[in-house]
Coordinates of C-alpha atoms in Angstrom, one line a residue:
X527 CA 50.2 -17.1 -1.0
X528 CA 48.8 -13.7 -0.5
X529 CA 45.2 -13.1 0.6
X530 CA 43.4 -9.8 0.4
X531 CA 40.2 -8.3 1.8
X532 CA 37.1 -7.9 -0.3
X533 CA 37.6 -4.1 -0.2
X534 CA 41.1 -4.5 -1.5
X535 CA 39.8 -6.8 -4.2
X536 CA 37.2 -4.3 -5.2
X537 CA 39.8 -1.5 -5.5
X538 CA 42.2 -3.7 -7.5
X539 CA 39.6 -5.0 -9.9
X540 CA 37.4 -1.9 -10.5
X541 CA 36.7 -0.3 -13.8
X542 CA 39.8 0.3 -15.9
X543 CA 41.9 -2.0 -13.6
X544 CA 44.4 -4.4 -15.1
X545 CA 43.6 -7.0 -12.5
X546 CA 40.7 -9.5 -13.1
X547 CA 38.3 -10.7 -10.4
X548 CA 37.9 -14.4 -11.2
X549 CA 34.8 -16.1 -9.6
X550 CA 35.6 -19.8 -9.2
X551 CA 32.2 -20.9 -7.9
X552 CA 30.0 -23.3 -9.8
X553 CA 27.6 -22.3 -12.6
X554 CA 24.5 -22.1 -10.4
X555 CA 26.2 -20.0 -7.8
X556 CA 27.5 -17.6 -10.4
X557 CA 24.1 -17.3 -11.9
X558 CA 22.5 -16.6 -8.5
X559 CA 24.7 -13.5 -8.1
X560 CA 28.3 -12.3 -8.5
X561 CA 30.5 -9.3 -8.3
X562 CA 30.1 -6.7 -11.1
X563 CA 32.8 -7.1 -13.7
X564 CA 33.9 -10.5 -12.4
X565 CA 34.9 -13.3 -14.9
X566 CA 33.7 -16.8 -14.3
X567 CA 35.8 -20.0 -14.3
X568 CA 34.6 -22.8 -11.9
X569 CA 37.2 -24.4 -9.7
X570 CA 36.1 -27.8 -11.0
X571 CA 37.0 -26.8 -14.5
X572 CA 40.3 -25.2 -13.5
X573 CA 41.2 -28.3 -11.5
X574 CA 40.6 -30.6 -14.4
X575 CA 43.0 -28.6 -16.6
X576 CA 40.6 -26.0 -17.9
X577 CA 42.0 -22.7 -19.3
X578 CA 41.5 -19.3 -17.9
X579 CA 38.8 -17.2 -19.6
X580 CA 40.3 -15.1 -22.4
X581 CA 39.6 -11.9 -20.3
X582 CA 41.9 -13.2 -17.5
X583 CA 44.8 -14.4 -19.7
X584 CA 48.1 -12.6 -19.2
X585 CA 46.6 -10.4 -16.4
X586 CA 46.9 -10.4 -12.6
X587 CA 44.0 -12.3 -11.1
X588 CA 42.1 -12.1 -7.8
X589 CA 40.2 -15.3 -7.1
X590 CA 36.9 -15.3 -5.2
X591 CA 34.4 -18.0 -4.1
X592 CA 31.7 -18.1 -1.4
X593 CA 33.9 -18.3 1.7
X594 CA 37.5 -18.3 0.6
X595 CA 38.2 -22.0 0.6
X596 CA 37.9 -22.7 -3.1
X597 CA 39.4 -19.4 -4.1
X598 CA 42.5 -20.2 -2.1
X599 CA 42.7 -23.6 -3.9
X600 CA 42.2 -22.0 -7.3
X601 CA 44.9 -19.5 -6.5
X602 CA 47.3 -22.3 -5.7
X603 CA 46.5 -24.0 -9.0
X604 CA 46.9 -20.9 -11.0
X605 CA 50.1 -19.9 -9.2
X606 CA 51.5 -23.3 -10.2
X607 CA 50.7 -22.3 -13.8
X608 CA 52.6 -19.1 -13.5
X609 CA 49.6 -16.7 -13.0
X610 CA 50.1 -13.6 -10.8
X611 CA 47.3 -14.4 -8.4
X612 CA 45.9 -13.6 -4.9
X613 CA 42.6 -14.6 -3.4
X614 CA 39.9 -12.9 -1.4
X615 CA 39.8 -13.7 2.3
X616 CA 36.2 -14.5 3.2
X617 CA 35.0 -14.7 -0.4
X618 CA 31.6 -13.4 -1.4
X619 CA 30.5 -13.5 2.2
X620 CA 33.0 -10.8 3.0
X621 CA 32.1 -9.0 -0.2
X622 CA 28.5 -8.8 0.8
X623 CA 29.4 -7.9 4.4
X624 CA 31.5 -5.0 3.0
X625 CA 28.4 -3.7 1.2
X626 CA 29.9 -4.2 -2.2
X627 CA 27.6 -4.8 -5.2
X628 CA 26.3 -8.1 -6.6
X629 CA 24.7 -8.5 -10.0
X630 CA 22.5 -11.3 -11.4
X631 CA 20.2 -13.6 -9.6
X632 CA 16.8 -12.4 -8.4
X633 CA 17.8 -8.8 -8.6
X634 CA 17.3 -8.9 -12.3
X635 CA 20.9 -7.9 -13.0
X636 CA 20.9 -4.7 -11.0
X637 CA 23.8 -4.0 -8.8
X638 CA 22.9 -4.4 -5.2
X639 CA 24.5 -6.0 -2.2
X640 CA 23.1 -9.5 -1.7
X641 CA 23.9 -12.9 -0.5
X642 CA 24.6 -15.5 -3.1
X643 CA 23.2 -19.0 -2.4
X644 CA 25.3 -21.6 -0.7
X645 CA 27.7 -23.4 -3.0
X646 CA 29.3 -26.8 -3.4
X647 CA 32.7 -27.4 -2.0
X648 CA 32.8 -24.9 0.8
X649 CA 32.8 -26.3 4.3
X650 CA 30.7 -23.5 5.8
X651 CA 27.8 -23.3 3.4
X652 CA 24.1 -24.0 4.1
X653 CA 21.5 -25.7 1.8
X654 CA 18.0 -26.9 2.0
X655 CA 17.1 -30.5 2.6
X656 CA 16.8 -31.1 -1.1
X657 CA 20.2 -29.6 -1.8
X658 CA 18.8 -26.3 -3.0
X659 CA 20.3 -23.1 -1.7
X660 CA 19.1 -22.5 1.9
X661 CA 19.4 -18.7 1.8
X662 CA 17.7 -16.0 -0.3
X663 CA 19.3 -12.9 -1.9
X664 CA 19.0 -9.7 0.1
X665 CA 18.5 -6.2 -1.3
X666 CA 19.4 -2.9 0.1
X667 CA 18.0 0.5 -0.3
X668 CA 19.5 2.8 -2.9
X669 CA 21.6 4.6 -0.3
X670 CA 23.1 1.3 0.9
X671 CA 21.5 1.6 4.4
X672 CA 21.0 -1.4 6.6
X673 CA 17.2 -1.5 6.1
X674 CA 15.6 -4.9 6.3
X675 CA 17.0 -7.0 3.5
X676 CA 20.1 -4.8 3.4
X677 CA 23.8 -5.7 3.8
X678 CA 23.6 -6.3 7.6
X679 CA 20.7 -8.7 7.1
X680 CA 22.6 -10.6 4.5
X681 CA 25.7 -10.7 6.7
X682 CA 23.5 -12.0 9.6
X683 CA 22.1 -14.8 7.5
X684 CA 25.7 -15.8 6.4
X685 CA 27.1 -15.9 9.9

């Protein structure tokens, strides 16, 4: 099954694109921050026979999660259903490292690079002792520089 980079996913799923970016993370992860224009369908729901969101029906799909593990699994499930699908290598971690926008969460819905909290189901995630996300969202300056809290800070915390 094909895997693409975050940059390729951004190009394929941008405004006016036919391809849909499908975020398969769980509800809390989605709410904490996701790619602009993405559609949400948690892997847990897809795995239990849930349908694709209407916006993703009969369209090519690019799946994304936090690190790439769940999106690859979702892509396999969807491919078995006949969906034209690829997944993002490195997931939202790679998306953030590439300096691509994130909406939702503590940014108040503004588009800004950031690091979504750790999620359930990925083998390389971090969380607090109480199970709460162990990382905070990062924000960059308007010009996308690597000022404190910018994309390079987010990438460093995700490493």
